[in-house]
Amino acid sequence: MTTTRFAPSPTGRLHVGNIRTALHNWMLARKAGGTFILRIDDTDAARSKEEYVEAIRADLAWLGIEADREFRQSQRLERYEAAFEQLRAAGRIYPAYETQQELELKRKIQLGRGLPPIYDRAALELTEQERKAKESEGIEPHWRFKLDHDEPITWEDGVRGPNAFDPKLLSDPVIRRADGSWLYMLPSTVDDIDMGVTQVLRGEDHVSNTAVQIQMFTAMGAAPPDFAHEALLVGKEGKLSKRLGSLGCDAFRERGIEPEAIVALLARLGTSLPVEPIVDREALLETFDLSTFGRAPAKFDDAELDRINTAIVHAMPFDAVRHRLPEGMDAAGWHAVQPNVATVGEVEDWWRLVTGPIAQVEFSDEDRAYLGEAAQALEWGDDPWHALTAALKDSTGRKGKALYLPLRQALTGMNHGPDMGELLPLIGEDEARARLASAAK
Ligand code: GLU
């Protein structure tokens, strides 16, 4: 049974990068008929905010990425405590007393000597007495997980293929601060065990965390889940961009982007599959496969999102959009206006051409006479626009722009817009005649 999780820290809103991670975890679970967990990583009480927890839920709901279960790390502190005691008893956790400044200095010295800045395990050398002395000076320890240096850490990564880390090249990670609060590393592993997570899919920035966590799983007597790390999302110029880090659902909504467009793009961005305006989730799920994921950074391009969005809007059935349309706009109205909009929000402007009032255009004397004739010639049948233009073509000899443009301007106040054949029946006979007559004055 496949279980995946998305584990945001509620220290800010979701951005396009973590939306992508959420989506892919959701897809992995759905495709396998498994469970998708939302885990709120809120052990950092100072930076976590309830409003962000709510915003994360709301954004996921808007995107249609529904969690089957939800957990919060802040409600599981006892479990972390128990794991901590277990690992400590097993000699895998040790206290350390260095200050930030001391650690910084050590790093500088190592780097200055051309050495990797790995924690030197000085705290492991302390005698019981030296520890006592530190503590009697009022220095509370923070806690490190002791990596097993004996064997390389290896795993078969769902995206990156075989991975190997030499544990000697990793620092023993700090897992708990001096004030007792938790860093990410241990709680996440405890949760993945307790919640039966079978697949951890996350960004490439977590690769070295995975190496550490694999040892934690083993130290707690659990088999590590399958890991996969996707290449990071970059701006279209190929760089990690600050903008992407803050680009989230609000900005998309404001721009008139449909959640389906975001999903269609992010489902396939960075894979070997073509990005297409696919609204049907089942169809997206069918082709979803980690083996299609590339290792090169995935390029997020706003123009591509806009294109996908427009294509989705152009294919949107009336029933899917009716509750978002201006009052009185029916299926025929949507059909008339749909090809002219890139977003559903733009419908409003075009619909005003039907409901009025419309802008008044200045016409030449000649055109006014022509429009007067049009007001007379207007006959209401199945297809009033084509009947009218055919009649005027015969009676006036006008053609092309001279035939059509003054009519469009008189009827809509615009030089361009939706197909007049569809628009005129929506404007209605009396109103159309009145507009033509008023333009002729
Ligand atoms: N809270 C972590 C993050 O947002 C979770 C990482 C993970 O998926 O394990 O980076």
mmCIF file with all atom_site columns, N, CA and C in Angstrom, residues 82-95 143:
data_model
loop_
_atom_site.group_PDB
_atom_site.id
_atom_site.type_symbol
_atom_site.label_atom_id
_atom_site.label_alt_id
_atom_site.label_comp_id
_atom_site.label_asym_id
_atom_site.label_entity_id
_atom_site.label_seq_id
_atom_site.pdbx_PDB_ins_code
_atom_site.Cartn_x
_atom_site.Cartn_y
_atom_site.Cartn_z
_atom_site.occupancy
_atom_site.B_iso_or_equiv
_atom_site.pdbx_formal_charge
_atom_site.auth_seq_id
_atom_site.auth_comp_id
_atom_site.auth_asym_id
_atom_site.auth_atom_id
_atom_site.pdbx_PDB_model_num
ATOM 1  N N  . ALA A 1 82  ? 10.156 10.039 22.866 1.00 0.00 ? 82  ALA A N  1
ATOM 2  C CA . ALA A 1 82  ? 10.396 8.600  23.025 1.00 0.00 ? 82  ALA A CA 1
ATOM 3  C C  . ALA A 1 82  ? 11.507 8.129  22.088 1.00 0.00 ? 82  ALA A C  1
ATOM 4  N N  . ALA A 1 83  ? 11.460 8.608  20.858 1.00 0.00 ? 83  ALA A N  1
ATOM 5  C CA . ALA A 1 83  ? 12.496 8.210  19.888 1.00 0.00 ? 83  ALA A CA 1
ATOM 6  C C  . ALA A 1 83  ? 13.861 8.721  20.336 1.00 0.00 ? 83  ALA A C  1
ATOM 7  N N  . PHE A 1 84  ? 13.838 9.930  20.864 1.00 0.00 ? 84  PHE A N  1
ATOM 8  C CA . PHE A 1 84  ? 15.077 10.543 21.353 1.00 0.00 ? 84  PHE A CA 1
ATOM 9  C C  . PHE A 1 84  ? 15.687 9.670  22.457 1.00 0.00 ? 84  PHE A C  1
ATOM 10 N N  . GLU A 1 85  ? 14.844 9.246  23.387 1.00 0.00 ? 85  GLU A N  1
ATOM 11 C CA . GLU A 1 85  ? 15.333 8.417  24.493 1.00 0.00 ? 85  GLU A CA 1
ATOM 12 C C  . GLU A 1 85  ? 15.866 7.085  23.967 1.00 0.00 ? 85  GLU A C  1
ATOM 13 N N  . GLN A 1 86  ? 15.129 6.525  23.016 1.00 0.00 ? 86  GLN A N  1
ATOM 14 C CA . GLN A 1 86  ? 15.551 5.242  22.428 1.00 0.00 ? 86  GLN A CA 1
ATOM 15 C C  . GLN A 1 86  ? 16.933 5.374  21.771 1.00 0.00 ? 86  GLN A C  1
ATOM 16 N N  . LEU A 1 87  ? 17.096 6.430  20.986 1.00 0.00 ? 87  LEU A N  1
ATOM 17 C CA . LEU A 1 87  ? 18.364 6.599  20.265 1.00 0.00 ? 87  LEU A CA 1
ATOM 18 C C  . LEU A 1 87  ? 19.502 6.986  21.215 1.00 0.00 ? 87  LEU A C  1
ATOM 19 N N  . ARG A 1 88  ? 19.131 7.715  22.231 1.00 0.00 ? 88  ARG A N  1
ATOM 20 C CA . ARG A 1 88  ? 20.147 8.114  23.198 1.00 0.00 ? 88  ARG A CA 1
ATOM 21 C C  . ARG A 1 88  ? 20.649 6.886  23.962 1.00 0.00 ? 88  ARG A C  1
ATOM 22 N N  . ALA A 1 89  ? 19.695 6.043  24.353 1.00 0.00 ? 89  ALA A N  1
ATOM 23 C CA . ALA A 1 89  ? 20.056 4.810  25.072 1.00 0.00 ? 89  ALA A CA 1
ATOM 24 C C  . ALA A 1 89  ? 20.937 3.926  24.181 1.00 0.00 ? 89  ALA A C  1
ATOM 25 N N  . ALA A 1 90  ? 20.696 4.014  22.870 1.00 0.00 ? 90  ALA A N  1
ATOM 26 C CA . ALA A 1 90  ? 21.481 3.191  21.944 1.00 0.00 ? 90  ALA A CA 1
ATOM 27 C C  . ALA A 1 90  ? 22.812 3.852  21.579 1.00 0.00 ? 90  ALA A C  1
ATOM 28 N N  . GLY A 1 91  ? 23.098 4.990  22.212 1.00 0.00 ? 91  GLY A N  1
ATOM 29 C CA . GLY A 1 91  ? 24.370 5.672  21.949 1.00 0.00 ? 91  GLY A CA 1
ATOM 30 C C  . GLY A 1 91  ? 24.407 6.422  20.624 1.00 0.00 ? 91  GLY A C  1
ATOM 31 N N  . ARG A 1 92  ? 23.249 6.730  20.058 1.00 0.00 ? 92  ARG A N  1
ATOM 32 C CA . ARG A 1 92  ? 23.238 7.404  18.755 1.00 0.00 ? 92  ARG A CA 1
ATOM 33 C C  . ARG A 1 92  ? 22.977 8.902  18.867 1.00 0.00 ? 92  ARG A C  1
ATOM 34 N N  . ILE A 1 93  ? 22.816 9.358  20.106 1.00 0.00 ? 93  ILE A N  1
ATOM 35 C CA . ILE A 1 93  ? 22.612 10.798 20.289 1.00 0.00 ? 93  ILE A CA 1
ATOM 36 C C  . ILE A 1 93  ? 23.565 11.275 21.368 1.00 0.00 ? 93  ILE A C  1
ATOM 37 N N  . TYR A 1 94  ? 24.209 12.404 21.119 1.00 0.00 ? 94  TYR A N  1
ATOM 38 C CA . TYR A 1 94  ? 25.126 12.917 22.140 1.00 0.00 ? 94  TYR A CA 1
ATOM 39 C C  . TYR A 1 94  ? 24.977 14.419 22.314 1.00 0.00 ? 94  TYR A C  1
ATOM 40 N N  . PRO A 1 95  ? 25.288 14.875 23.529 1.00 0.00 ? 95  PRO A N  1
ATOM 41 C CA . PRO A 1 95  ? 25.163 16.308 23.787 1.00 0.00 ? 95  PRO A CA 1
ATOM 42 C C  . PRO A 1 95  ? 26.395 17.064 23.268 1.00 0.00 ? 95  PRO A C  1
ATOM 43 N N  . TRP A 1 143 ? 21.770 18.715 20.883 1.00 0.00 ? 143 TRP A N  1
ATOM 44 C CA . TRP A 1 143 ? 21.956 17.280 20.702 1.00 0.00 ? 143 TRP A CA 1
ATOM 45 C C  . TRP A 1 143 ? 22.207 16.922 19.249 1.00 0.00 ? 143 TRP A C  1
#
